[in-house]
PDB file of C-alpha atoms in Angstrom:
ATOM      1  CA  MET A  65     -95.877 -61.390 -35.979  1.00  0.00           C
ATOM      2  CA  PRO A  66     -95.386 -60.125 -39.609  1.00  0.00           C
ATOM      3  CA  THR A  67     -92.508 -57.269 -39.438  1.00  0.00           C
ATOM      4  CA  SER A  68     -93.347 -53.978 -40.826  1.00  0.00           C
ATOM      5  CA  ALA A  69     -91.984 -53.354 -44.052  1.00  0.00           C
ATOM      6  CA  PHE A  70     -88.808 -51.257 -43.661  1.00  0.00           C
ATOM      7  CA  THR A  71     -87.599 -48.216 -45.674  1.00  0.00           C
ATOM      8  CA  SER A  72     -84.258 -46.701 -45.621  1.00  0.00           C
ATOM      9  CA  HIS A  73     -83.728 -43.395 -45.147  1.00  0.00           C
ATOM     10  CA  ILE A  74     -80.030 -43.164 -46.938  1.00  0.00           C
ATOM     11  CA  ASP A  75     -80.593 -41.257 -50.079  1.00  0.00           C
ATOM     12  CA  TYR A  76     -78.231 -43.669 -52.377  1.00  0.00           C
ATOM     13  CA  ALA A  77     -78.506 -41.664 -55.705  1.00  0.00           C
ATOM     14  CA  ALA A  78     -76.993 -38.910 -53.573  1.00  0.00           C
ATOM     15  CA  MET A  79     -74.582 -40.629 -52.050  1.00  0.00           C
ATOM     16  CA  GLY A  80     -73.457 -41.807 -55.559  1.00  0.00           C
ATOM     17  CA  ASP A  81     -73.161 -38.078 -56.397  1.00  0.00           C
ATOM     18  CA  ARG A  82     -70.805 -37.124 -53.373  1.00  0.00           C
ATOM     19  CA  LEU A  83     -68.849 -39.932 -54.473  1.00  0.00           C
ATOM     20  CA  ARG A  84     -68.065 -38.579 -57.980  1.00  0.00           C
ATOM     21  CA  ALA A  85     -67.732 -35.173 -56.363  1.00  0.00           C
ATOM     22  CA  TYR A  86     -65.126 -36.161 -54.074  1.00  0.00           C
ATOM     23  CA  ARG A  87     -63.383 -38.607 -56.608  1.00  0.00           C
ATOM     24  CA  MET A  88     -63.192 -35.528 -58.936  1.00  0.00           C
ATOM     25  CA  GLY A  89     -61.715 -33.500 -56.250  1.00  0.00           C
ATOM     26  CA  ALA A  90     -58.873 -35.834 -55.383  1.00  0.00           C
ATOM     27  CA  GLY A  91     -58.045 -35.907 -59.054  1.00  0.00           C
ATOM     28  CA  LEU A  92     -58.823 -39.593 -59.617  1.00  0.00           C
ATOM     29  CA  GLN A  93     -60.143 -41.473 -62.657  1.00  0.00           C
ATOM     30  CA  ALA A  94     -62.623 -44.385 -61.978  1.00  0.00           C
ATOM     31  CA  ASP A  95     -60.280 -47.134 -63.154  1.00  0.00           C
ATOM     32  CA  GLU A  96     -57.457 -45.326 -60.406  1.00  0.00           C
ATOM     33  CA  VAL A  97     -60.029 -46.021 -57.797  1.00  0.00           C
ATOM     34  CA  ALA A  98     -60.886 -49.431 -58.889  1.00  0.00           C
ATOM     35  CA  GLN A  99     -57.525 -50.682 -59.068  1.00  0.00           C
ATOM     36  CA  GLN A 100     -56.832 -48.931 -55.647  1.00  0.00           C
ATOM     37  CA  LEU A 101     -59.868 -50.661 -53.986  1.00  0.00           C
ATOM     38  CA  GLY A 102     -59.350 -54.099 -56.211  1.00  0.00           C
ATOM     39  CA  VAL A 103     -62.826 -53.873 -58.185  1.00  0.00           C
ATOM     40  CA  SER A 104     -63.576 -53.330 -61.596  1.00  0.00           C
ATOM     41  CA  ARG A 105     -64.187 -49.921 -63.094  1.00  0.00           C
ATOM     42  CA  ALA A 106     -68.116 -50.923 -63.672  1.00  0.00           C
ATOM     43  CA  VAL A 107     -68.241 -51.261 -59.524  1.00  0.00           C
ATOM     44  CA  VAL A 108     -67.180 -47.748 -59.356  1.00  0.00           C
ATOM     45  CA  TYR A 109     -69.478 -46.410 -61.933  1.00  0.00           C
ATOM     46  CA  ARG A 110     -72.353 -48.475 -60.185  1.00  0.00           C
ATOM     47  CA  MET A 111     -71.317 -46.842 -56.683  1.00  0.00           C
ATOM     48  CA  GLU A 112     -71.412 -43.519 -58.262  1.00  0.00           C
ATOM     49  CA  LYS A 113     -75.035 -44.220 -59.548  1.00  0.00           C
ATOM     50  CA  GLY A 114     -76.055 -45.066 -56.176  1.00  0.00           C
ATOM     51  CA  GLU A 115     -76.067 -48.902 -56.100  1.00  0.00           C
ATOM     52  CA  ILE A 116     -75.675 -50.451 -52.487  1.00  0.00           C
ATOM     53  CA  VAL A 117     -71.955 -51.839 -51.800  1.00  0.00           C
ATOM     54  CA  LYS A 118     -70.593 -53.250 -48.636  1.00  0.00           C
ATOM     55  CA  ILE A 119     -69.831 -50.961 -45.890  1.00  0.00           C
ATOM     56  CA  ASP A 120     -66.003 -51.952 -45.504  1.00  0.00           C
ATOM     57  CA  THR A 121     -65.812 -50.980 -49.240  1.00  0.00           C
ATOM     58  CA  LEU A 122     -67.420 -47.462 -48.643  1.00  0.00           C
ATOM     59  CA  GLU A 123     -65.344 -46.988 -45.564  1.00  0.00           C
ATOM     60  CA  ARG A 124     -61.931 -47.906 -48.027  1.00  0.00           C
ATOM     61  CA  LEU A 125     -63.224 -45.406 -50.596  1.00  0.00           C
ATOM     62  CA  ALA A 126     -63.610 -42.793 -47.833  1.00  0.00           C
ATOM     63  CA  HIS A 127     -59.828 -43.436 -46.812  1.00  0.00           C
ATOM     64  CA  LEU A 128     -58.829 -42.927 -50.369  1.00  0.00           C
ATOM     65  CA  LEU A 129     -60.738 -40.056 -51.166  1.00  0.00           C
ATOM     66  CA  GLY A 130     -59.456 -38.433 -47.915  1.00  0.00           C
ATOM     67  CA  THR A 131     -62.812 -37.825 -46.652  1.00  0.00           C
ATOM     68  CA  SER A 132     -64.961 -39.853 -43.767  1.00  0.00           C
ATOM     69  CA  LEU A 133     -67.823 -42.323 -44.136  1.00  0.00           C
ATOM     70  CA  ALA A 134     -69.939 -39.992 -42.482  1.00  0.00           C
ATOM     71  CA  SER A 135     -69.492 -37.448 -45.309  1.00  0.00           C
ATOM     72  CA  LEU A 136     -69.690 -39.894 -47.887  1.00  0.00           C
ATOM     73  CA  LEU A 137     -73.561 -40.830 -46.551  1.00  0.00           C
ATOM     74  CA  GLY A 138     -74.324 -37.193 -46.009  1.00  0.00           C
ATOM     75  CA  VAL A 139     -74.647 -37.716 -42.574  1.00  0.00           C
ATOM     76  CA  GLU A 140     -75.514 -33.763 -41.357  1.00  0.00           C
ATOM     77  CA  ALA A 141     -72.316 -32.404 -43.266  1.00  0.00           C
ATOM     78  CA  GLU A 142     -70.397 -32.901 -45.778  1.00  0.00           C
ATOM     79  CA  TYR A 143     -67.087 -31.138 -45.946  1.00  0.00           C
ATOM     80  CA  TYR A 144     -64.783 -30.458 -49.025  1.00  0.00           C
ATOM     81  CA  ALA A 145     -61.487 -29.118 -49.263  1.00  0.00           C
ATOM     82  CA  SER A 146     -61.342 -28.997 -53.014  1.00  0.00           C
ATOM     83  CA  ALA A 147     -63.146 -26.257 -54.929  1.00  0.00           C
ATOM     84  CA  LEU A 148     -63.242 -28.755 -58.007  1.00  0.00           C
ATOM     85  CA  ALA A 149     -65.255 -31.365 -55.683  1.00  0.00           C
ATOM     86  CA  LEU A 150     -67.659 -28.415 -54.403  1.00  0.00           C
ATOM     87  CA  PHE A 151     -68.529 -26.829 -57.585  1.00  0.00           C
ATOM     88  CA  GLU A 152     -69.323 -30.360 -59.026  1.00  0.00           C
ATOM     89  CA  ARG A 153     -71.358 -30.937 -55.982  1.00  0.00           C
ATOM     90  CA  MET A 154     -73.220 -27.386 -56.596  1.00  0.00           C
ATOM     91  CA  ARG A 155     -74.101 -28.672 -60.038  1.00  0.00           C
ATOM     92  CA  GLN A 156     -75.373 -31.643 -58.959  1.00  0.00           C
ATOM     93  CA  ILE A 157     -77.684 -30.129 -56.297  1.00  0.00           C
ATOM     94  CA  GLU A 158     -78.663 -26.965 -58.714  1.00  0.00           C
ATOM     95  CA  GLN A 159     -80.111 -29.363 -61.247  1.00  0.00           C
ATOM     96  CA  THR A 160     -83.108 -30.237 -59.196  1.00  0.00           C
ATOM     97  CA  SER A 161     -83.458 -26.979 -57.137  1.00  0.00           C
ATOM     98  CA  ASP A 162     -85.966 -24.393 -57.885  1.00  0.00           C
ATOM     99  CA  ARG A 163     -84.932 -22.061 -55.811  1.00  0.00           C
ATOM    100  CA  ILE A 164     -81.417 -20.350 -54.983  1.00  0.00           C
ATOM    101  CA  LEU A 165     -80.513 -17.763 -51.998  1.00  0.00           C
ATOM    102  CA  ALA A 166     -76.791 -16.728 -52.692  1.00  0.00           C
ATOM    103  CA  HIS A 167     -74.095 -14.434 -51.464  1.00  0.00           C
ATOM    104  CA  PHE A 168     -70.831 -14.867 -53.287  1.00  0.00           C
ATOM    105  CA  GLU A 169     -68.248 -12.420 -53.650  1.00  0.00           C
ATOM    106  CA  PRO A 170     -68.620 -10.458 -56.191  1.00  0.00           C
ATOM    107  CA  ILE A 171     -71.728 -11.977 -57.926  1.00  0.00           C
ATOM    108  CA  SER A 172     -72.911 -15.236 -58.127  1.00  0.00           C
ATOM    109  CA  VAL A 173     -71.041 -17.103 -61.106  1.00  0.00           C
ATOM    110  CA  LEU A 174     -74.821 -18.200 -62.278  1.00  0.00           C
ATOM    111  CA  LEU A 175     -75.226 -14.343 -63.195  1.00  0.00           C
ATOM    112  CA  MET A 176     -72.015 -13.514 -64.579  1.00  0.00           C
ATOM    113  CA  SER A 177     -71.287 -13.172 -68.085  1.00  0.00           C
ATOM    114  CA  GLU A 178     -69.382 -15.586 -70.637  1.00  0.00           C
ATOM    115  CA  GLN A 179     -66.799 -12.938 -71.187  1.00  0.00           C
ATOM    116  CA  TYR A 180     -66.129 -13.195 -67.110  1.00  0.00           C
ATOM    117  CA  LEU A 181     -65.782 -16.710 -67.241  1.00  0.00           C
ATOM    118  CA  GLY A 182     -62.903 -16.087 -70.097  1.00  0.00           C
ATOM    119  CA  TYR A 183     -61.174 -13.632 -67.757  1.00  0.00           C
ATOM    120  CA  LEU A 184     -61.640 -16.046 -64.909  1.00  0.00           C
ATOM    121  CA  THR A 185     -59.392 -18.756 -66.651  1.00  0.00           C
ATOM    122  CA  LEU A 186     -56.840 -16.089 -66.700  1.00  0.00           C
ATOM    123  CA  MET A 187     -57.111 -14.849 -63.672  1.00  0.00           C
ATOM    124  CA  LEU A 188     -56.727 -18.505 -62.112  1.00  0.00           C
ATOM    125  CA  GLU A 189     -53.637 -19.025 -64.195  1.00  0.00           C
ATOM    126  CA  GLU A 190     -52.242 -15.772 -62.858  1.00  0.00           C
ATOM    127  CA  ALA A 191     -52.830 -16.630 -59.034  1.00  0.00           C
ATOM    128  CA  LEU A 192     -50.821 -19.705 -59.017  1.00  0.00           C
ATOM    129  CA  PRO A 193     -47.811 -19.158 -56.646  1.00  0.00           C
ATOM    130  CA  GLN A 194     -44.527 -19.438 -58.050  1.00  0.00           C
ATOM    131  CA  GLY A 195     -43.111 -22.968 -58.323  1.00  0.00           C
ATOM    132  CA  THR A 196     -46.519 -24.584 -59.051  1.00  0.00           C
ATOM    133  CA  ASP A 197     -46.849 -27.546 -61.775  1.00  0.00           C
ATOM    134  CA  ALA A 198     -48.629 -25.143 -64.100  1.00  0.00           C
ATOM    135  CA  SER A 199     -49.564 -28.362 -66.268  1.00  0.00           C
ATOM    136  CA  ALA A 200     -51.253 -29.862 -63.482  1.00  0.00           C
ATOM    137  CA  GLN A 201     -53.048 -26.973 -62.395  1.00  0.00           C
ATOM    138  CA  ALA A 202     -54.185 -26.156 -65.852  1.00  0.00           C
ATOM    139  CA  GLN A 203     -56.031 -29.382 -65.869  1.00  0.00           C
ATOM    140  CA  GLN A 204     -57.608 -28.554 -63.117  1.00  0.00           C
ATOM    141  CA  THR A 205     -58.487 -25.334 -64.306  1.00  0.00           C
ATOM    142  CA  HIS A 206     -60.225 -26.527 -67.227  1.00  0.00           C
ATOM    143  CA  GLN A 207     -62.009 -29.166 -65.197  1.00  0.00           C
ATOM    144  CA  ILE A 208     -63.193 -25.997 -62.978  1.00  0.00           C
ATOM    145  CA  MET A 209     -64.114 -24.000 -65.866  1.00  0.00           C
ATOM    146  CA  ASP A 210     -66.234 -27.080 -67.503  1.00  0.00           C
ATOM    147  CA  ILE A 211     -68.213 -27.570 -64.486  1.00  0.00           C
ATOM    148  CA  LEU A 212     -69.037 -23.560 -64.047  1.00  0.00           C
ATOM    149  CA  ARG A 213     -70.022 -23.283 -67.478  1.00  0.00           C
ATOM    150  CA  GLU A 214     -72.337 -26.454 -67.234  1.00  0.00           C
ATOM    151  CA  ARG A 215     -73.731 -24.590 -64.145  1.00  0.00           C
ATOM    152  CA  LYS A 216     -74.496 -21.463 -66.100  1.00  0.00           C
ATOM    153  CA  LEU A 217     -76.180 -23.337 -68.930  1.00  0.00           C
ATOM    154  CA  ASN A 218     -78.272 -25.300 -66.404  1.00  0.00           C
ATOM    155  CA  PHE A 219     -79.232 -22.007 -64.584  1.00  0.00           C
ATOM    156  CA  GLU A 220     -80.198 -20.356 -68.233  1.00  0.00           C
ATOM    157  CA  ARG A 221     -82.088 -23.376 -69.523  1.00  0.00           C
ATOM    158  CA  ARG A 222     -84.325 -24.072 -66.171  1.00  0.00           C
ATOM    159  CA  LYS A 223     -84.421 -20.762 -64.680  1.00  0.00           C
ATOM    160  CA  PRO A 224     -84.834 -21.463 -61.099  1.00  0.00           C
ATOM    161  CA  HIS A 225     -85.481 -18.531 -58.814  1.00  0.00           C
ATOM    162  CA  ILE A 226     -82.443 -17.027 -57.525  1.00  0.00           C
ATOM    163  CA  VAL A 227     -82.042 -14.109 -55.091  1.00  0.00           C
ATOM    164  CA  SER A 228     -78.560 -12.942 -55.038  1.00  0.00           C
ATOM    165  CA  LEU A 229     -77.205 -10.603 -52.257  1.00  0.00           C
ATOM    166  CA  ILE A 230     -74.277  -8.276 -53.513  1.00  0.00           C
ATOM    167  CA  GLY A 231     -72.269  -6.324 -51.073  1.00  0.00           C
ATOM    168  CA  LEU A 232     -71.727  -2.888 -52.300  1.00  0.00           C
ATOM    169  CA  ARG A 233     -68.330  -2.335 -50.288  1.00  0.00           C
ATOM    170  CA  GLU A 234     -66.948  -5.850 -52.089  1.00  0.00           C
ATOM    171  CA  LEU A 235     -68.263  -4.723 -55.565  1.00  0.00           C
ATOM    172  CA  GLU A 236     -66.204  -1.164 -55.239  1.00  0.00           C
ATOM    173  CA  ARG A 237     -63.174  -3.384 -54.269  1.00  0.00           C
ATOM    174  CA  PHE A 238     -63.871  -5.540 -57.525  1.00  0.00           C
ATOM    175  CA  VAL A 239     -64.327  -2.814 -59.844  1.00  0.00           C
ATOM    176  CA  GLN A 240     -61.128  -0.855 -58.320  1.00  0.00           C
ATOM    177  CA  THR A 241     -58.989  -3.879 -58.485  1.00  0.00           C
ATOM    178  CA  GLY A 242     -60.144  -5.502 -61.957  1.00  0.00           C
ATOM    179  CA  LEU A 243     -60.277  -8.753 -63.014  1.00  0.00           C
ATOM    180  CA  ILE A 244     -56.977 -10.017 -61.851  1.00  0.00           C
ATOM    181  CA  GLY A 245     -55.345 -12.657 -60.174  1.00  0.00           C
ATOM    182  CA  ARG A 246     -52.517 -10.853 -58.652  1.00  0.00           C
ATOM    183  CA  MET A 247     -51.335  -7.466 -57.994  1.00  0.00           C
ATOM    184  CA  ASP A 248     -47.929  -7.075 -59.853  1.00  0.00           C
ATOM    185  CA  MET A 249     -49.598  -6.901 -63.317  1.00  0.00           C
ATOM    186  CA  PRO A 250     -48.641  -4.263 -66.031  1.00  0.00           C
ATOM    187  CA  ALA A 251     -50.375  -1.059 -66.217  1.00  0.00           C
ATOM    188  CA  GLN A 252     -52.042  -1.983 -69.381  1.00  0.00           C
ATOM    189  CA  VAL A 253     -53.228  -5.351 -68.340  1.00  0.00           C
ATOM    190  CA  ARG A 254     -54.600  -3.489 -65.070  1.00  0.00           C
ATOM    191  CA  ARG A 255     -56.554  -0.848 -67.348  1.00  0.00           C
ATOM    192  CA  GLU A 256     -58.151  -3.484 -69.500  1.00  0.00           C
ATOM    193  CA  ARG A 257     -59.120  -5.728 -66.390  1.00  0.00           C
ATOM    194  CA  ARG A 258     -61.080  -2.519 -64.556  1.00  0.00           C
ATOM    195  CA  GLN A 259     -62.803  -1.992 -67.952  1.00  0.00           C
ATOM    196  CA  ALA A 260     -63.831  -5.659 -68.065  1.00  0.00           C
ATOM    197  CA  ALA A 261     -65.128  -5.359 -64.259  1.00  0.00           C
ATOM    198  CA  HIS A 262     -67.229  -2.245 -65.157  1.00  0.00           C
ATOM    199  CA  HIS A 263     -68.521  -4.191 -68.108  1.00  0.00           C
ATOM    200  CA  GLU A 264     -69.619  -6.932 -65.597  1.00  0.00           C
ATOM    201  CA  VAL A 265     -70.923  -4.669 -63.194  1.00  0.00           C
ATOM    202  CA  LEU A 266     -73.070  -2.562 -65.671  1.00  0.00           C
ATOM    203  CA  ARG A 267     -74.427  -5.872 -66.927  1.00  0.00           C
ATOM    204  CA  ILE A 268     -75.767  -6.475 -63.335  1.00  0.00           C
ATOM    205  CA  ALA A 269     -76.943  -2.869 -63.553  1.00  0.00           C
ATOM    206  CA  GLU A 270     -78.950  -4.026 -66.841  1.00  0.00           C
ATOM    207  CA  LEU A 271     -80.407  -7.050 -64.881  1.00  0.00           C
ATOM    208  CA  MET A 272     -81.651  -4.893 -62.134  1.00  0.00           C
ATOM    209  CA  ASP A 273     -83.133  -2.723 -64.433  1.00  0.00           C
ATOM    210  CA  SER A 274     -85.091  -5.520 -66.579  1.00  0.00           C
ATOM    211  CA  GLU A 275     -86.128  -7.001 -63.152  1.00  0.00           C
ATOM    212  CA  PRO A 276     -86.508 -10.574 -64.607  1.00  0.00           C
ATOM    213  CA  TRP A 277     -88.872 -12.782 -62.790  1.00  0.00           C
ATOM    214  CA  TYR A 278     -86.437 -15.639 -62.277  1.00  0.00           C
ATOM    215  CA  ALA A 279     -83.398 -13.155 -60.853  1.00  0.00           C
ATOM    216  CA  GLN A 280     -83.547 -10.992 -57.903  1.00  0.00           C
ATOM    217  CA  VAL A 281     -80.726  -8.876 -57.229  1.00  0.00           C
ATOM    218  CA  GLY A 282     -80.184  -6.818 -53.654  1.00  0.00           C
ATOM    219  CA  LEU A 283     -77.308  -4.349 -53.128  1.00  0.00           C
ATOM    220  CA  VAL A 284     -76.535  -4.679 -49.521  1.00  0.00           C
ATOM    221  CA  ASP A 285     -74.761  -1.290 -48.002  1.00  0.00           C
ATOM    222  CA  ASP A 286     -73.472  -3.030 -45.110  1.00  0.00           C
ATOM    223  CA  ALA A 287     -70.684  -5.691 -43.957  1.00  0.00           C
ATOM    224  CA  MET A 288     -71.586  -8.896 -45.503  1.00  0.00           C
ATOM    225  CA  PRO A 289     -70.612 -12.208 -44.191  1.00  0.00           C
ATOM    226  CA  SER A 290     -67.104 -13.046 -44.349  1.00  0.00           C
ATOM    227  CA  ALA A 291     -68.096 -16.477 -45.740  1.00  0.00           C
ATOM    228  CA  THR A 292     -70.036 -16.804 -49.008  1.00  0.00           C
ATOM    229  CA  TYR A 293     -72.843 -19.315 -48.949  1.00  0.00           C
ATOM    230  CA  GLN A 294     -75.665 -20.852 -51.333  1.00  0.00           C
ATOM    231  CA  VAL A 295     -79.056 -22.149 -50.063  1.00  0.00           C
ATOM    232  CA  LEU A 296     -80.374 -24.487 -52.550  1.00  0.00           C
ATOM    233  CA  ILE A 297     -84.252 -25.440 -52.368  1.00  0.00           C
ATOM    234  CA  GLY A 298     -86.094 -28.001 -54.322  1.00  0.00           C
ATOM    235  CA  ALA A 299     -88.949 -30.682 -54.279  1.00  0.00           C
ATOM    236  CA  GLY A 300     -86.926 -33.175 -51.847  1.00  0.00           C
ATOM    237  CA  HIS A 301     -84.437 -30.788 -50.254  1.00  0.00           C
ATOM    238  CA  ARG A 302     -83.090 -27.875 -48.533  1.00  0.00           C
ATOM    239  CA  VAL A 303     -79.240 -27.526 -48.581  1.00  0.00           C
ATOM    240  CA  LEU A 304     -76.936 -24.871 -47.477  1.00  0.00           C
ATOM    241  CA  MET A 305     -73.221 -24.700 -49.018  1.00  0.00           C
ATOM    242  CA  HIS A 306     -70.593 -22.834 -47.293  1.00  0.00           C
ATOM    243  CA  SER A 307     -67.609 -21.871 -49.785  1.00  0.00           C
ATOM    244  CA  PRO A 308     -64.176 -20.266 -48.841  1.00  0.00           C
ATOM    245  CA  PHE A 309     -63.279 -20.387 -52.391  1.00  0.00           C
ATOM    246  CA  ARG A 310     -63.516 -17.229 -54.491  1.00  0.00           C
ATOM    247  CA  LEU A 311     -64.154 -16.668 -58.329  1.00  0.00           C
ATOM    248  CA  GLY A 312     -64.005 -12.843 -58.284  1.00  0.00           C
ATOM    249  CA  GLU A 313     -60.902 -10.603 -58.254  1.00  0.00           C
ATOM    250  CA  LEU A 314     -57.648 -11.987 -56.878  1.00  0.00           C
ATOM    251  CA  PRO A 315     -59.403 -15.765 -56.771  1.00  0.00           C
ATOM    252  CA  ASN A 316     -58.923 -18.434 -54.519  1.00  0.00           C
ATOM    253  CA  VAL A 317     -59.696 -21.893 -55.535  1.00  0.00           C
ATOM    254  CA  ARG A 318     -56.560 -23.787 -53.859  1.00  0.00           C
ATOM    255  CA  ASN A 319     -56.937 -23.289 -50.137  1.00  0.00           C
ATOM    256  CA  GLY A 320     -60.065 -23.271 -47.857  1.00  0.00           C
ATOM    257  CA  MET A 321     -62.456 -25.905 -46.429  1.00  0.00           C
ATOM    258  CA  ALA A 322     -66.110 -25.605 -47.702  1.00  0.00           C
ATOM    259  CA  MET A 323     -69.212 -27.431 -45.864  1.00  0.00           C
ATOM    260  CA  VAL A 324     -72.511 -28.860 -47.119  1.00  0.00           C
ATOM    261  CA  THR A 325     -75.294 -29.487 -44.705  1.00  0.00           C
ATOM    262  CA  ALA A 326     -78.820 -30.483 -44.902  1.00  0.00           C
ATOM    263  CA  SER A 327     -79.253 -29.297 -41.357  1.00  0.00           C
ATOM    264  CA  GLN A 328     -82.616 -27.785 -40.695  1.00  0.00           C
ATOM    265  CA  GLU A 329     -81.345 -25.254 -38.260  1.00  0.00           C
ATOM    266  CA  ALA A 330     -78.391 -23.938 -40.336  1.00  0.00           C
ATOM    267  CA  VAL A 331     -80.504 -23.910 -43.258  1.00  0.00           C
ATOM    268  CA  ALA A 332     -83.195 -22.031 -41.500  1.00  0.00           C
ATOM    269  CA  LEU A 333     -80.919 -19.466 -40.332  1.00  0.00           C
ATOM    270  CA  HIS A 334     -79.317 -18.497 -43.322  1.00  0.00           C
ATOM    271  CA  GLU A 335     -82.861 -18.066 -44.907  1.00  0.00           C
ATOM    272  CA  ARG A 336     -83.483 -15.499 -41.871  1.00  0.00           C
ATOM    273  CA  MET A 337     -80.304 -13.690 -42.515  1.00  0.00           C
ATOM    274  CA  THR A 338     -81.183 -13.346 -46.413  1.00  0.00           C
ATOM    275  CA  THR A 339     -84.173 -12.147 -45.354  1.00  0.00           C
ATOM    276  CA  HIS A 340     -83.080  -9.549 -43.005  1.00  0.00           C
ATOM    277  CA  LEU A 341     -80.646  -8.504 -45.599  1.00  0.00           C
ATOM    278  CA  TRP A 342     -82.814  -8.270 -48.443  1.00  0.00           C
ATOM    279  CA  ALA A 343     -85.138  -6.134 -46.590  1.00  0.00           C
ATOM    280  CA  THR A 344     -82.830  -3.421 -46.798  1.00  0.00           C
ATOM    281  CA  ALA A 345     -81.026  -4.085 -49.810  1.00  0.00           C
ATOM    282  CA  SER A 346     -81.326  -1.755 -52.782  1.00  0.00           C
ATOM    283  CA  LYS A 347     -83.164  -3.404 -55.700  1.00  0.00           C
ATOM    284  CA  GLY A 348     -84.745  -2.946 -59.086  1.00  0.00           C
ATOM    285  CA  LYS A 349     -84.312   0.545 -60.859  1.00  0.00           C
ATOM    286  CA  ALA A 350     -82.961   2.366 -57.805  1.00  0.00           C
ATOM    287  CA  GLY A 351     -80.276  -0.701 -56.932  1.00  0.00           C
ATOM    288  CA  ALA A 352     -79.425  -0.260 -60.723  1.00  0.00           C
ATOM    289  CA  GLN A 353     -78.751   3.533 -60.445  1.00  0.00           C
ATOM    290  CA  ARG A 354     -76.482   2.767 -57.267  1.00  0.00           C
ATOM    291  CA  LEU A 355     -74.521   0.884 -59.601  1.00  0.00           C
ATOM    292  CA  ARG A 356     -74.198   3.188 -62.155  1.00  0.00           C
ATOM    293  CA  ASP A 357     -73.355   5.784 -59.627  1.00  0.00           C
ATOM    294  CA  LEU A 358     -70.685   3.604 -58.415  1.00  0.00           C
ATOM    295  CA  LEU A 359     -68.849   3.156 -61.606  1.00  0.00           C
ATOM    296  CA  ALA A 360     -68.861   6.903 -61.902  1.00  0.00           C
ATOM    297  CA  ARG A 361     -67.166   7.547 -58.580  1.00  0.00           C
ATOM    298  CA  CYS A 362     -64.513   4.738 -59.611  1.00  0.00           C
ATOM    299  CA  PRO A 363     -63.545   5.605 -63.463  1.00  0.00           C
ATOM    300  CA  ILE A 364     -60.938   3.837 -65.182  1.00  0.00           C
ATOM    301  CA  ALA A 365     -57.708   5.714 -65.015  1.00  0.00           C
TER     302      ALA A 365
END
């Protein structure tokens, strides 16, 4: 009897995207990976385009990149110890997402201003511990900022529908602390950075006032989840991203373990939690007024 046609359920293009993200997170160029695997650079690029390779090559590649074969294949969960790798993976999935549910501290970077990204570069430099190789970190910071800007440009061009939850308690701390990477900053710098934080919150208030069709912001006056998350929904995917990395005041892009999963249970639970928090959140003009009240309570000293 003829055998029925077999259809593979492995998404090879997505696997190629994960390979690229993990390679970037490991700080390796394609030719460095090729040399260590004993293949040509063209083979590495073909793998990152999703072309099928031998399983033993994938196993060696996973070991080289400091991950597992299961993560490369996208079996249930992917784990990222690198903020650079996670942000690249976010960029990839956001490109084909039509709806985004987000909780980041203080605000999703997709809704931040270009001015904020300039301050974020300074904050990441300030947050480096003493004795850190500044030149190596500067290169990684540059790569992170490039990805964040590309994510924002993609969002502004495609305008997927975003529901962004913001914790009022976290936002008040953001305003009082200011856009700094560490606490021991000169008084004049602290004042300037608090002014910049006020400007960012006022911008969100104006966004809530205008209520554009593609962006809904909800202010939650309750304890928020300790881990930030983003649910990405597109024609062929529903993906959850958990992140320990912070892009607000006192940012962290150095330490933590992020997770990306397509587990139906995990996605559904986070959608349910978002719906619950959204139900009692302040929205629209009422939410905008709460932000202005917050700014009035936290004057710039």
